[in-house]
JSON list of C-alpha atoms and ligand atoms in Angstrom, two decimals:
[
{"chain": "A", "resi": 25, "resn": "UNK", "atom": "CA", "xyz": [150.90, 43.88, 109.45]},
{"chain": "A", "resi": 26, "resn": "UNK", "atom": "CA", "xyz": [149.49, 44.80, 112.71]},
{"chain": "A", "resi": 27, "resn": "UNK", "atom": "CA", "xyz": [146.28, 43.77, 114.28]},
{"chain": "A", "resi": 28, "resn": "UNK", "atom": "CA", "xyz": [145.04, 47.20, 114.59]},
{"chain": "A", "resi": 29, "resn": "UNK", "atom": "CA", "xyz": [141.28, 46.92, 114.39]},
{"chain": "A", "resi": 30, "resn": "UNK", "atom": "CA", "xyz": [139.93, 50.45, 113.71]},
{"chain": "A", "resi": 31, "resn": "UNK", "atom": "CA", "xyz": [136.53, 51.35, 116.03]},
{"chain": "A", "resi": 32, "resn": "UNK", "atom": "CA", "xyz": [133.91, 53.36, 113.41]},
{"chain": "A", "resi": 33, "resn": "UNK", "atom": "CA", "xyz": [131.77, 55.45, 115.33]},
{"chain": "A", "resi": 34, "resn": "UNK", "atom": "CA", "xyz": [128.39, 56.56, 113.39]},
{"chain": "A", "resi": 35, "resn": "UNK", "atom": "CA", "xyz": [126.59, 60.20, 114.86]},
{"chain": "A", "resi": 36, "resn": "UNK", "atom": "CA", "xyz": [123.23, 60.38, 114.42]},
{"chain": "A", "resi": 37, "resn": "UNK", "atom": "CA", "xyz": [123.64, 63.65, 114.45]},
{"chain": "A", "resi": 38, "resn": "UNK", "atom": "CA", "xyz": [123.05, 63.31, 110.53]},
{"chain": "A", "resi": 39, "resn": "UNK", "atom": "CA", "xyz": [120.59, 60.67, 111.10]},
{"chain": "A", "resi": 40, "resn": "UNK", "atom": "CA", "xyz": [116.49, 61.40, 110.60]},
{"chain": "A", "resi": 41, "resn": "UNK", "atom": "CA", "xyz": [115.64, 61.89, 114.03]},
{"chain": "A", "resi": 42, "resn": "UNK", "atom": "CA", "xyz": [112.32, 61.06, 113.30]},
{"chain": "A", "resi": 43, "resn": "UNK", "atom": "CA", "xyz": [113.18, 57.10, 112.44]},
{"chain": "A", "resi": 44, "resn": "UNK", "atom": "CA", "xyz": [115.97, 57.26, 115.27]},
{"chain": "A", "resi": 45, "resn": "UNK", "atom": "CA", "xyz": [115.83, 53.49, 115.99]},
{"chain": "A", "resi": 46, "resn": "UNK", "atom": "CA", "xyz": [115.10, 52.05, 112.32]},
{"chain": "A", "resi": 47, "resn": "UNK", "atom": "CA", "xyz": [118.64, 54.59, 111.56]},
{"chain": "A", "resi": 48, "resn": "UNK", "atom": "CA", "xyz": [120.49, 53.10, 113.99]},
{"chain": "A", "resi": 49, "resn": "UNK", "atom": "CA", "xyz": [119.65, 49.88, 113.11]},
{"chain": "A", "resi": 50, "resn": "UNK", "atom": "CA", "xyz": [121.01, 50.53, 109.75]},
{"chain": "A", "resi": 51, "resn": "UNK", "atom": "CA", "xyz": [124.49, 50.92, 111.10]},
{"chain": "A", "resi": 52, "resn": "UNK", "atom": "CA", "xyz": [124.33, 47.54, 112.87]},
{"chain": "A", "resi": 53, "resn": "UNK", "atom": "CA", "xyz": [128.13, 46.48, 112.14]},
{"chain": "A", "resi": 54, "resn": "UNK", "atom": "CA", "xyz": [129.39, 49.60, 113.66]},
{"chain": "A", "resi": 55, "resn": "UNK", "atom": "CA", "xyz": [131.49, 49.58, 116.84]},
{"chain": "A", "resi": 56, "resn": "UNK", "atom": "CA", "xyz": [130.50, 52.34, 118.85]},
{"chain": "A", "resi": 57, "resn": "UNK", "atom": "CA", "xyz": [127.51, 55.01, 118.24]},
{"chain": "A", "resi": 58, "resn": "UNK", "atom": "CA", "xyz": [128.14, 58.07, 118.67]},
{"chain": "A", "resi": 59, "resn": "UNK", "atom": "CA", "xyz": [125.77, 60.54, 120.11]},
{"chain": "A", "resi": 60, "resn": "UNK", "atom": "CA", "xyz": [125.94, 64.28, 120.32]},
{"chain": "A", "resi": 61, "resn": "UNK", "atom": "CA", "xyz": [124.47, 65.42, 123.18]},
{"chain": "A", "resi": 62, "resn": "UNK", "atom": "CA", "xyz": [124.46, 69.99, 122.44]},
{"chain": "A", "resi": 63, "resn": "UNK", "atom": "CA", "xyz": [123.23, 72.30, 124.90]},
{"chain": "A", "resi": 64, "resn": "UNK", "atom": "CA", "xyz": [122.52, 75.94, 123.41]},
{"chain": "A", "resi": 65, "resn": "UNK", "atom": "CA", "xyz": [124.93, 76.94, 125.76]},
{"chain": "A", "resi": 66, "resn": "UNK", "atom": "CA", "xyz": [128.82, 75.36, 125.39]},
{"chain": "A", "resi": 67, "resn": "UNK", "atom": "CA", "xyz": [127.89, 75.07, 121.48]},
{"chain": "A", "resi": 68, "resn": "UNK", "atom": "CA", "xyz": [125.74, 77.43, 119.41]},
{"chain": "A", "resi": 69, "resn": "UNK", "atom": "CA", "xyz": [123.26, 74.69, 118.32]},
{"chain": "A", "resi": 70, "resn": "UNK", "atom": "CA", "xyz": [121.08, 72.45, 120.84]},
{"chain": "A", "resi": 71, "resn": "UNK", "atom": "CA", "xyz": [120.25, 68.33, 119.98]},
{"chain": "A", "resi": 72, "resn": "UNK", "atom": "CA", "xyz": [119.20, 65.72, 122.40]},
{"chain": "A", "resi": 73, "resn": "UNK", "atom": "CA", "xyz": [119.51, 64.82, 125.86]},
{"chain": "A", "resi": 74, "resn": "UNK", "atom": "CA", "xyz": [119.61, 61.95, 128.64]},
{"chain": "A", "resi": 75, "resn": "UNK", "atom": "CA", "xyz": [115.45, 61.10, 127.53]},
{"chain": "A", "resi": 76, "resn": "UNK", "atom": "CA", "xyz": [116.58, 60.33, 124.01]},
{"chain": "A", "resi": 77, "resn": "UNK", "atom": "CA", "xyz": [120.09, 58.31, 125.17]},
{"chain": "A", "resi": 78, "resn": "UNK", "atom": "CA", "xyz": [117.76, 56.28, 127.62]},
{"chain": "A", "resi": 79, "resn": "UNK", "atom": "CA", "xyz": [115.34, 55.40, 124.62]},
{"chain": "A", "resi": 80, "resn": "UNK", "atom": "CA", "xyz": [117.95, 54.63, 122.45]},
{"chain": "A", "resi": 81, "resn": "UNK", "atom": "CA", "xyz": [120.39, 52.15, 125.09]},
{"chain": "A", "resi": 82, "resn": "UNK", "atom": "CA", "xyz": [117.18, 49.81, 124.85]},
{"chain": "A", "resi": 83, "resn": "UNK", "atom": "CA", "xyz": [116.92, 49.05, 120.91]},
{"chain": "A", "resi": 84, "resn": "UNK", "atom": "CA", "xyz": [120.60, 48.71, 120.48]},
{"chain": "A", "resi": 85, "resn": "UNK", "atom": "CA", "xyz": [123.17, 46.14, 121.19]},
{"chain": "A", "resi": 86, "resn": "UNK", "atom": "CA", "xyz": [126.54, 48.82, 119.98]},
{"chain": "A", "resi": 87, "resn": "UNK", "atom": "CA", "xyz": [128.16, 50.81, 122.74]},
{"chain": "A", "resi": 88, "resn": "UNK", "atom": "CA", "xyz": [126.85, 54.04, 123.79]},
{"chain": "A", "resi": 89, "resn": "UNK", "atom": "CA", "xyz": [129.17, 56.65, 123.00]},
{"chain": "A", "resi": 90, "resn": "UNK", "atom": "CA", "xyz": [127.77, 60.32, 124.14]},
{"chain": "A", "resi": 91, "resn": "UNK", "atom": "CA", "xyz": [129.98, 63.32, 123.08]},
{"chain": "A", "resi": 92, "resn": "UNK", "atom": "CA", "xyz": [128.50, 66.16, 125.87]},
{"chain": "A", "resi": 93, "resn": "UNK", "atom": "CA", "xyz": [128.85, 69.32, 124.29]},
{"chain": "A", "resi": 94, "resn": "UNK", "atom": "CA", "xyz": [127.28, 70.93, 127.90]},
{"chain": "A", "resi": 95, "resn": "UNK", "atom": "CA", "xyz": [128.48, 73.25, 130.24]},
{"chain": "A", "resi": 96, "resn": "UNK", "atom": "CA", "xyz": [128.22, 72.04, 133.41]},
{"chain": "A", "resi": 97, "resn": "UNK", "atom": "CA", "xyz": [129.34, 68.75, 132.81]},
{"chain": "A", "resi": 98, "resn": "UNK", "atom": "CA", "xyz": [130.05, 68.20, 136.23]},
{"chain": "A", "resi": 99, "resn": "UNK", "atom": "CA", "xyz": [126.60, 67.90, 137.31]},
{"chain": "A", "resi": 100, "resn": "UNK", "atom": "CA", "xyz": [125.39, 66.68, 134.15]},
{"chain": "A", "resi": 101, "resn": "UNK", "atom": "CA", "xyz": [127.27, 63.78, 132.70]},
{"chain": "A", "resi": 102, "resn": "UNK", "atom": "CA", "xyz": [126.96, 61.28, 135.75]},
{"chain": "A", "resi": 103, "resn": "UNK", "atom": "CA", "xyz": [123.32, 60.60, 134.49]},
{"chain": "A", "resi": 104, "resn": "UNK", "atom": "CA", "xyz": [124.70, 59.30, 130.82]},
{"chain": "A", "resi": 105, "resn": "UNK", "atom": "CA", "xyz": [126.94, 56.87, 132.48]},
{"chain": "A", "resi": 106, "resn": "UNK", "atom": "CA", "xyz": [124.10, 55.53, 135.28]},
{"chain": "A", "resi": 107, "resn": "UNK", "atom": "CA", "xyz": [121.78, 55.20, 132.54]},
{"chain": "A", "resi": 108, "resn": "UNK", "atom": "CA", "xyz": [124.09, 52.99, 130.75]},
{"chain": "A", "resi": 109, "resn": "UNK", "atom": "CA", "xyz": [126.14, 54.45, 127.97]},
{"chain": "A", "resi": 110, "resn": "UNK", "atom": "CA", "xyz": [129.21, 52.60, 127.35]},
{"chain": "A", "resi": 111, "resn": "UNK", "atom": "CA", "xyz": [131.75, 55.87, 126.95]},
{"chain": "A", "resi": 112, "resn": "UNK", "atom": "CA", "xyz": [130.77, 59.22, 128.43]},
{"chain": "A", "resi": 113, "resn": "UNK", "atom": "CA", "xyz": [132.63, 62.16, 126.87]},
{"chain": "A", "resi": 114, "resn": "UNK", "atom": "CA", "xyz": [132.99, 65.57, 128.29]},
{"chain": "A", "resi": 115, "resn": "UNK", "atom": "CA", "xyz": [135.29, 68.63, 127.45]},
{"chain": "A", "resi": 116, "resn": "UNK", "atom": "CA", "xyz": [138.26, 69.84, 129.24]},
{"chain": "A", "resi": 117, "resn": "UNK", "atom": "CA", "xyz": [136.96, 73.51, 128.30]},
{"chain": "A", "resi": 118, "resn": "UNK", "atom": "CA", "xyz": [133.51, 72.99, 130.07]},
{"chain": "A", "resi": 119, "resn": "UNK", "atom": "CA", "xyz": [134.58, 70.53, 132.96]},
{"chain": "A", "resi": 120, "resn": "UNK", "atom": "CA", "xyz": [135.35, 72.31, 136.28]},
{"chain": "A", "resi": 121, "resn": "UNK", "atom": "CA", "xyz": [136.92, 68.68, 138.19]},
{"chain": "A", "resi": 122, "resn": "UNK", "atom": "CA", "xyz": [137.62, 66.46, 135.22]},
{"chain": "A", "resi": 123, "resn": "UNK", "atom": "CA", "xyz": [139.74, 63.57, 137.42]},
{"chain": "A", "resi": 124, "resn": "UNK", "atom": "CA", "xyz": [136.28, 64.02, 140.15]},
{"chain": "A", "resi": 125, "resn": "UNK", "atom": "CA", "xyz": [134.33, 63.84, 136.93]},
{"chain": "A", "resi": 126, "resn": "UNK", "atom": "CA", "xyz": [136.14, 60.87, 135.35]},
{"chain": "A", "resi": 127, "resn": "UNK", "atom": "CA", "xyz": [136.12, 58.96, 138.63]},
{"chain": "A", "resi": 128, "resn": "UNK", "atom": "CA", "xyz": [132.64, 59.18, 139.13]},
{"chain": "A", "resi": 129, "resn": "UNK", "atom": "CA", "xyz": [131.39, 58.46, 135.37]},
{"chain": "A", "resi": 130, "resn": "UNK", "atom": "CA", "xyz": [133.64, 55.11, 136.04]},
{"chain": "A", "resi": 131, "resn": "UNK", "atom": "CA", "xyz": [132.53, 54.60, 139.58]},
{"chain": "A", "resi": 132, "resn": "UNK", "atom": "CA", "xyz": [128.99, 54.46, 137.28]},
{"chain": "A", "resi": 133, "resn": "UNK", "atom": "CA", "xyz": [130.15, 52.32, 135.13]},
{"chain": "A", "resi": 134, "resn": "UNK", "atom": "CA", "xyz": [130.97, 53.99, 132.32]},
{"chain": "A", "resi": 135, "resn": "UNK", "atom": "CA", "xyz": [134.27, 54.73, 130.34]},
{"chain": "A", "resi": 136, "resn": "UNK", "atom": "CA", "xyz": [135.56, 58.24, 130.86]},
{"chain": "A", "resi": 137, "resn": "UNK", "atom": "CA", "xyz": [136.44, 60.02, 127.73]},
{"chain": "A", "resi": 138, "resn": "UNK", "atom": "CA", "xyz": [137.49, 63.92, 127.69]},
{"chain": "A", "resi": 139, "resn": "UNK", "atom": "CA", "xyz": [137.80, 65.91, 124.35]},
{"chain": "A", "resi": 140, "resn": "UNK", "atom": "CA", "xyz": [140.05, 68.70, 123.52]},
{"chain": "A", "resi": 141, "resn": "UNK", "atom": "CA", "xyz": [138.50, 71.61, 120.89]},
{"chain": "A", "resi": 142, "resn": "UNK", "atom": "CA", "xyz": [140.56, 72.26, 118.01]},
{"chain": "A", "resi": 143, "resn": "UNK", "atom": "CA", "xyz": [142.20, 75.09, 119.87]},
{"chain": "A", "resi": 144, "resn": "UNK", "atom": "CA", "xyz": [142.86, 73.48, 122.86]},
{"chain": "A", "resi": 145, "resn": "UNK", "atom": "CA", "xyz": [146.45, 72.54, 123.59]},
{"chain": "A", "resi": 146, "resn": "UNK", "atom": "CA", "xyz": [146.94, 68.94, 124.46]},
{"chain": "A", "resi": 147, "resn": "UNK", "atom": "CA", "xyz": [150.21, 69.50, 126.86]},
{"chain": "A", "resi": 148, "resn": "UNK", "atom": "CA", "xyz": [148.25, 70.58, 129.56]},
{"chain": "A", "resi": 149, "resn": "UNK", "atom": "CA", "xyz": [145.73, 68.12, 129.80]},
{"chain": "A", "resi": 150, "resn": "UNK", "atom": "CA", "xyz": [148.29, 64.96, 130.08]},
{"chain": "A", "resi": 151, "resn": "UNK", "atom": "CA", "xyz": [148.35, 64.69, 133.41]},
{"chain": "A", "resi": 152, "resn": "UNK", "atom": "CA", "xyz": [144.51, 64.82, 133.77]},
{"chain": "A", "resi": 153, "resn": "UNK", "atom": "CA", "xyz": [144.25, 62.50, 130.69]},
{"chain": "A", "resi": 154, "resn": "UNK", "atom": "CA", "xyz": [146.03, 60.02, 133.10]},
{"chain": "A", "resi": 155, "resn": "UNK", "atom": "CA", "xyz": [142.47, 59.68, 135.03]},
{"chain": "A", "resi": 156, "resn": "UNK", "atom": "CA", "xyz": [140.51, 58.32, 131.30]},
{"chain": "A", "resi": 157, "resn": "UNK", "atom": "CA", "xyz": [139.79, 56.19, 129.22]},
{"chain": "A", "resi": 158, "resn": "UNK", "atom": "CA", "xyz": [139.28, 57.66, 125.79]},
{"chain": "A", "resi": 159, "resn": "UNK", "atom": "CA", "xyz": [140.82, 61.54, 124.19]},
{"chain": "A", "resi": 160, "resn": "UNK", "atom": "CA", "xyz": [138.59, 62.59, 122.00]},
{"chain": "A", "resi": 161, "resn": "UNK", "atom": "CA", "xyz": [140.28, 65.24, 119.41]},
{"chain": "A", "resi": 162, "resn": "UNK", "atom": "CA", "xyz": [137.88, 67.45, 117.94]},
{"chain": "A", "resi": 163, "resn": "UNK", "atom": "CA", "xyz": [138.83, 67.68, 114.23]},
{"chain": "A", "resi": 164, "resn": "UNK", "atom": "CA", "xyz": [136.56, 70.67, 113.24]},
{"chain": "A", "resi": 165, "resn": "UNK", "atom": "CA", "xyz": [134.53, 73.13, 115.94]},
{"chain": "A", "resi": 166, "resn": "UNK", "atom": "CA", "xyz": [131.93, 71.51, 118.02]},
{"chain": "A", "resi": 167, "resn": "UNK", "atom": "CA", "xyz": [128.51, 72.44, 116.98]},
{"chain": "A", "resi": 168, "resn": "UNK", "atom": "CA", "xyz": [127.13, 71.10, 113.62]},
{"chain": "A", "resi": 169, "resn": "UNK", "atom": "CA", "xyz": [127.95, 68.01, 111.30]},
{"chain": "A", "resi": 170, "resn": "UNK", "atom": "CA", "xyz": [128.90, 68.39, 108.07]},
{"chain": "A", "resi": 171, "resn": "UNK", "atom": "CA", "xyz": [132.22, 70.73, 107.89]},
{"chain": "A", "resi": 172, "resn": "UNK", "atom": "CA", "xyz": [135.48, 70.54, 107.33]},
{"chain": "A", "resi": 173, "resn": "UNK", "atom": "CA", "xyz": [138.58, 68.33, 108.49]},
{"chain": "A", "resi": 174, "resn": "UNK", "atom": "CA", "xyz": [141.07, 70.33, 110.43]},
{"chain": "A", "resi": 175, "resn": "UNK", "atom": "CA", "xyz": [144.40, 68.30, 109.37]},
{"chain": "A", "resi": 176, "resn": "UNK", "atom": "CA", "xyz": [146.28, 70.29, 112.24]},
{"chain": "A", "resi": 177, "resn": "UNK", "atom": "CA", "xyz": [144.82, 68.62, 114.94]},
{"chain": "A", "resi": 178, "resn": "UNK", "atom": "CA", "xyz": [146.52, 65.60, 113.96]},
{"chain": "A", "resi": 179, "resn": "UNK", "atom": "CA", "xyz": [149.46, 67.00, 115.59]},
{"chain": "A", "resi": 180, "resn": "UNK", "atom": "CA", "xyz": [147.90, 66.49, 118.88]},
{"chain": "A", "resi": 181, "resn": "UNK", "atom": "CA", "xyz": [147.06, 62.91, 117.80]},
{"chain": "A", "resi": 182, "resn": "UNK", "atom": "CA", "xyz": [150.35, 62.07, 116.97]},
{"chain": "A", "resi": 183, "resn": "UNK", "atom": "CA", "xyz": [151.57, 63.41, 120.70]},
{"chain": "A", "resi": 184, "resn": "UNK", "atom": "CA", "xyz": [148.87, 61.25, 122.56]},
{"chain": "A", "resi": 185, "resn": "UNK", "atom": "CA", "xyz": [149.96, 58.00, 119.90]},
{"chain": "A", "resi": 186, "resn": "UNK", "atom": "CA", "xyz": [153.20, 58.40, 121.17]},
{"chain": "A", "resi": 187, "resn": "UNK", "atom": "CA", "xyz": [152.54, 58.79, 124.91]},
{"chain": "A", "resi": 188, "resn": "UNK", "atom": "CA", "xyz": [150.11, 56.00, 124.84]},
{"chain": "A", "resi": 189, "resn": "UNK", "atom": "CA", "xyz": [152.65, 53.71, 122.49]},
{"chain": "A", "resi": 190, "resn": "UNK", "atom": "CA", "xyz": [155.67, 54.63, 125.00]},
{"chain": "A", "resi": 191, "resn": "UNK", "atom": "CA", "xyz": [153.10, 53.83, 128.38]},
{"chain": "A", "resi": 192, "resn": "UNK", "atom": "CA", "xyz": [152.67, 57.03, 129.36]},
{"chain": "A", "resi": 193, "resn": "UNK", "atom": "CA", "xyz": [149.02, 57.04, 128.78]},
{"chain": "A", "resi": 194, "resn": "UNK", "atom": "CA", "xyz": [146.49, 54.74, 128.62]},
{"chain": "A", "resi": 195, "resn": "UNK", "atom": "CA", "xyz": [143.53, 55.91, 126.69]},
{"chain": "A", "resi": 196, "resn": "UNK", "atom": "CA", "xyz": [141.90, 55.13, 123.38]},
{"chain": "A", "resi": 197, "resn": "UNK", "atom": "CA", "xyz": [142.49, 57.79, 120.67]},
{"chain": "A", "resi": 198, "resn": "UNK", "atom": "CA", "xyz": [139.56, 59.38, 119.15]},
{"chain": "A", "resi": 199, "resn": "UNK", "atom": "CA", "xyz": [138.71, 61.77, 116.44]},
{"chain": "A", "resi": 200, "resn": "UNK", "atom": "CA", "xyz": [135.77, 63.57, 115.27]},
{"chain": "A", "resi": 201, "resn": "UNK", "atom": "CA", "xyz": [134.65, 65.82, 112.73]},
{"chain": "A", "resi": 202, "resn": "UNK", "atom": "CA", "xyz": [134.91, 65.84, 109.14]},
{"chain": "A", "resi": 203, "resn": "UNK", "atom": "CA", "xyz": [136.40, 62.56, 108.94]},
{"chain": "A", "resi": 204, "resn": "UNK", "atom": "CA", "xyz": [135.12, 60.67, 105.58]},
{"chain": "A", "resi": 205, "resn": "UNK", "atom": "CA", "xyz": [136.74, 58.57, 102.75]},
{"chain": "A", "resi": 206, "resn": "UNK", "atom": "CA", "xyz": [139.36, 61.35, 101.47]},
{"chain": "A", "resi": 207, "resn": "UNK", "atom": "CA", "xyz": [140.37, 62.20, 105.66]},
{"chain": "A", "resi": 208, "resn": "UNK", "atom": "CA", "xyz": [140.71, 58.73, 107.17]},
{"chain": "A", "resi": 209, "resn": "UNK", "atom": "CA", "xyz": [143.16, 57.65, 105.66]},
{"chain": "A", "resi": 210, "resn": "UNK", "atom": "CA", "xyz": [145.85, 60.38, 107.20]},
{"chain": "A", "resi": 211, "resn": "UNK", "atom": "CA", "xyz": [143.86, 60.49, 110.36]},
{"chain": "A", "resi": 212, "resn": "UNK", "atom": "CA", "xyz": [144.65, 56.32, 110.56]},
{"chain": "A", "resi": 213, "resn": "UNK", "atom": "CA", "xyz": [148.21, 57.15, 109.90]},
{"chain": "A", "resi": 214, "resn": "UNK", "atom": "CA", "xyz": [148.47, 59.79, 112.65]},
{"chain": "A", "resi": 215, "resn": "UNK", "atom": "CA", "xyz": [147.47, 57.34, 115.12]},
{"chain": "A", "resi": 216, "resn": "UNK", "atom": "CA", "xyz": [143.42, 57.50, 115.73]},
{"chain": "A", "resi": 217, "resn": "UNK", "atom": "CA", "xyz": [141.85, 54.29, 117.42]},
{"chain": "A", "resi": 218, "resn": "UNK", "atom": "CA", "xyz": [138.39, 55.45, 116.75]},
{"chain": "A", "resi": 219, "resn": "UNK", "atom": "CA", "xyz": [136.65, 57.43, 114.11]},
{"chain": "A", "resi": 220, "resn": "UNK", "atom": "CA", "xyz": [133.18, 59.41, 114.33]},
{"chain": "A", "resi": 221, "resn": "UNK", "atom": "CA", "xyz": [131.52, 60.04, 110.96]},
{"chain": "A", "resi": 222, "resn": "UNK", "atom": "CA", "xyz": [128.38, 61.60, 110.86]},
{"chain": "A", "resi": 223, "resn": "UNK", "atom": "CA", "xyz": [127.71, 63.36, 107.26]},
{"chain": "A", "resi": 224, "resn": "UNK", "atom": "CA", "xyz": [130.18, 60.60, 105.65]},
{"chain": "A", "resi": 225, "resn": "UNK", "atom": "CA", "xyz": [127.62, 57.38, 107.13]},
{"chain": "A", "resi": 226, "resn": "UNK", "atom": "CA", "xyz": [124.20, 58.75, 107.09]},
{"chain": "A", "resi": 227, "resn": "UNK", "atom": "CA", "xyz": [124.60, 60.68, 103.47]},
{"chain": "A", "resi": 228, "resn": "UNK", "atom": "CA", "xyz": [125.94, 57.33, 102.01]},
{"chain": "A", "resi": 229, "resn": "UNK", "atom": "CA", "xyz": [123.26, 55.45, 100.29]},
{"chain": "A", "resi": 230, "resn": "UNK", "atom": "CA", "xyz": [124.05, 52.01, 102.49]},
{"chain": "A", "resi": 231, "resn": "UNK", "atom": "CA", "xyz": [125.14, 53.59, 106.22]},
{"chain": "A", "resi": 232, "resn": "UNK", "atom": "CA", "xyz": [126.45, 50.09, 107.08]},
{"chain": "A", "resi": 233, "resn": "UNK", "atom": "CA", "xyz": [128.54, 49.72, 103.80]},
{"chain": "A", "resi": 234, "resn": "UNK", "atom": "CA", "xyz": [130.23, 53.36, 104.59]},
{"chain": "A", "resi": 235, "resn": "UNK", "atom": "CA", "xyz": [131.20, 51.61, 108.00]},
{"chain": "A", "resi": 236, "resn": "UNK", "atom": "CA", "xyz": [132.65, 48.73, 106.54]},
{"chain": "A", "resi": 237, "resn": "UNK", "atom": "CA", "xyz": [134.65, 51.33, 103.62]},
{"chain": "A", "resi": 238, "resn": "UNK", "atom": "CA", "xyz": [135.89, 53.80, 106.49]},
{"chain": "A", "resi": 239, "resn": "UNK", "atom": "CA", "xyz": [136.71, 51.11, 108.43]},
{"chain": "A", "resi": 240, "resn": "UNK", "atom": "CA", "xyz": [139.25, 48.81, 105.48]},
{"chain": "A", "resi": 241, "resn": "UNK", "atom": "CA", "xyz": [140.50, 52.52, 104.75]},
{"chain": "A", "resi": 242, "resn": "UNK", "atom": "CA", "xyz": [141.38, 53.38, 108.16]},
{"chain": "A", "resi": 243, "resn": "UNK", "atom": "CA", "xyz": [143.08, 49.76, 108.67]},
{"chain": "A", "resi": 244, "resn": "UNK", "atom": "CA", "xyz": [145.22, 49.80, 105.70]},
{"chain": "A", "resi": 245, "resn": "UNK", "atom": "CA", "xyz": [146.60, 52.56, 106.34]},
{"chain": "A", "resi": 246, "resn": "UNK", "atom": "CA", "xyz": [147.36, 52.64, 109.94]},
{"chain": "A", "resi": 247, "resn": "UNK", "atom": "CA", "xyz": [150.93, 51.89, 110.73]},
{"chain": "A", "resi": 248, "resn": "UNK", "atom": "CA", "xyz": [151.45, 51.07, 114.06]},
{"chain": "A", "resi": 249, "resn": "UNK", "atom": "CA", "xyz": [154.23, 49.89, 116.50]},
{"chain": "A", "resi": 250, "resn": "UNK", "atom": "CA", "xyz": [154.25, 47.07, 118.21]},
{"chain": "B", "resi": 315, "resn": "DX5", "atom": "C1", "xyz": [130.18, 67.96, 115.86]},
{"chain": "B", "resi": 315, "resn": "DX5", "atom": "C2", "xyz": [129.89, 66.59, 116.39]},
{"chain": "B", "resi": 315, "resn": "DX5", "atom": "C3", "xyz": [130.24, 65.48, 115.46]},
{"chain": "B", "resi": 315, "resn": "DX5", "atom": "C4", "xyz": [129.46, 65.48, 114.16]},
{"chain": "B", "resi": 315, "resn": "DX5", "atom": "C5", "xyz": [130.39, 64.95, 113.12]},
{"chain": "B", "resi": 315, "resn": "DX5", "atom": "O1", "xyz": [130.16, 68.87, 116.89]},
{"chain": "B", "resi": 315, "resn": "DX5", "atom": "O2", "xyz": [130.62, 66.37, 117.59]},
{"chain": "B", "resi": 315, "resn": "DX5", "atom": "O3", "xyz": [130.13, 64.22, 116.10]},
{"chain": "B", "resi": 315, "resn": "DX5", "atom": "O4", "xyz": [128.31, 64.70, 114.19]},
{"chain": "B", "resi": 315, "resn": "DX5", "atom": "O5", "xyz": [129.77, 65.09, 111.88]},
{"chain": "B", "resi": 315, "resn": "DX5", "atom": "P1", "xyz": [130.59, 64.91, 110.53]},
{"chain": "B", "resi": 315, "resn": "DX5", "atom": "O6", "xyz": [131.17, 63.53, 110.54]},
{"chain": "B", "resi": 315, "resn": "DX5", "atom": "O7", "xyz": [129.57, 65.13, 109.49]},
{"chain": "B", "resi": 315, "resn": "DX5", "atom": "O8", "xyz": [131.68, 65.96, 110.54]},
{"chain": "B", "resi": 316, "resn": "ZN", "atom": "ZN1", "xyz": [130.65, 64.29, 118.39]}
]
């Protein structure tokens, strides 16, 4: 047995946004919450923003986690990490100076996370990868909760597993999108530190007992070296 210790990341992106802090509260044993910040613009659909991150940060005690789904995330993203989110995520597609970008959202603070679309190779991006903290791997296409796991991004997850297990990278492996009871388990295997789970937390009767379930799934099944 290891001591891997999956991270379960709720989105209230399938929360009611009308009871935002009485839903988060309701996913109190989770380790990170997740929060997807849409612009219109980078993705077809358009959520919340810094005003609703800043009202949030104050009635919770679980690390900020703010997936930036913005163009422009050069300009934009410094203001989630300055107002106190815990992770800052922005994509390698939309970012014009990601290693700028990362050093200032951790000059702020924050941890520096950059996500990769389904689509996006991850070979590229190693080299900038070297300048954050977290690789979020987008496991169906930014936009909307609710669809479909993409098993052949887990390709890419088992590339960044083994250049973070052989010291080539230092960042936390994340995935998100579509990931639920009957998906965790190979996503575990692949090598994912942290799992978002929108549809498969907030549609559960008991959000914090879906945590808890993802979480023993994702643990038990995780093989990992060293
Ligand atoms: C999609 C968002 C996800 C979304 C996941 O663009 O980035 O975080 O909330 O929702 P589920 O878990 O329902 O696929
Ligand atoms: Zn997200």
């Amino acid at each position: 047995m290891s001591d891997f210790r999956p991270l379960i990341a709720p989105s209230i992106l399938s929360a009611d946004f009308a009871r935002l802090a009485d839903e988060v509260a309701a996913v109190a044993g989770a380790d990170w919450l997740h929060v997807d910040v849409m612009d219109g613009h980078f993705v077809p659909n358009l959520t919340i923003g810094l005003p609703v991150v800043q009202a949030i940060l104050p009635v919770t005690d679980i690390p900020v986690d703010c997936h930036l789904m913005i163009e422009d995330p050069d300009r934009w993203a410094i203001g989630y990490a300055e107002a106190g989110a815990y992770n800052v995520t922005v994509h390698v597609e939309a970012a014009r100076d990601p290693v700028k970008l990362a050093a200032n959202l951790r000059a702020a603070g924050a941890r520096a996370g950059l996500s990769i679309k389904p689509g996006t190779p991850l070979e590229p991006h190693i080299e900038t990868l070297r300048h954050y903290d977290t690789l979020l791997v987008m496991s169906v296409e930014p936009g909307f909760g609710g669809q479909s796991f993409i098993a052949d991004v887990l390709d890419k997850v088992r590339a960044a597993r083994r250049l973070v297990d052989t010291g080539h990278l230092r960042v936390l492996v994340e995935i998100d999108g579509g990931i639920n009871a009957d998906t965790i388990e190979q996503a575990a295997e692949a090598g994912v530190d942290c799992f978002v789970a929108g549809s498969a937390v907030y549609g559960a009767d008991e959000p914090a007992h879906a945590v808890e379930a993802l979480r023993e799934l994702a643990g038990t099944s995780a093989h990992r070296a060293g």
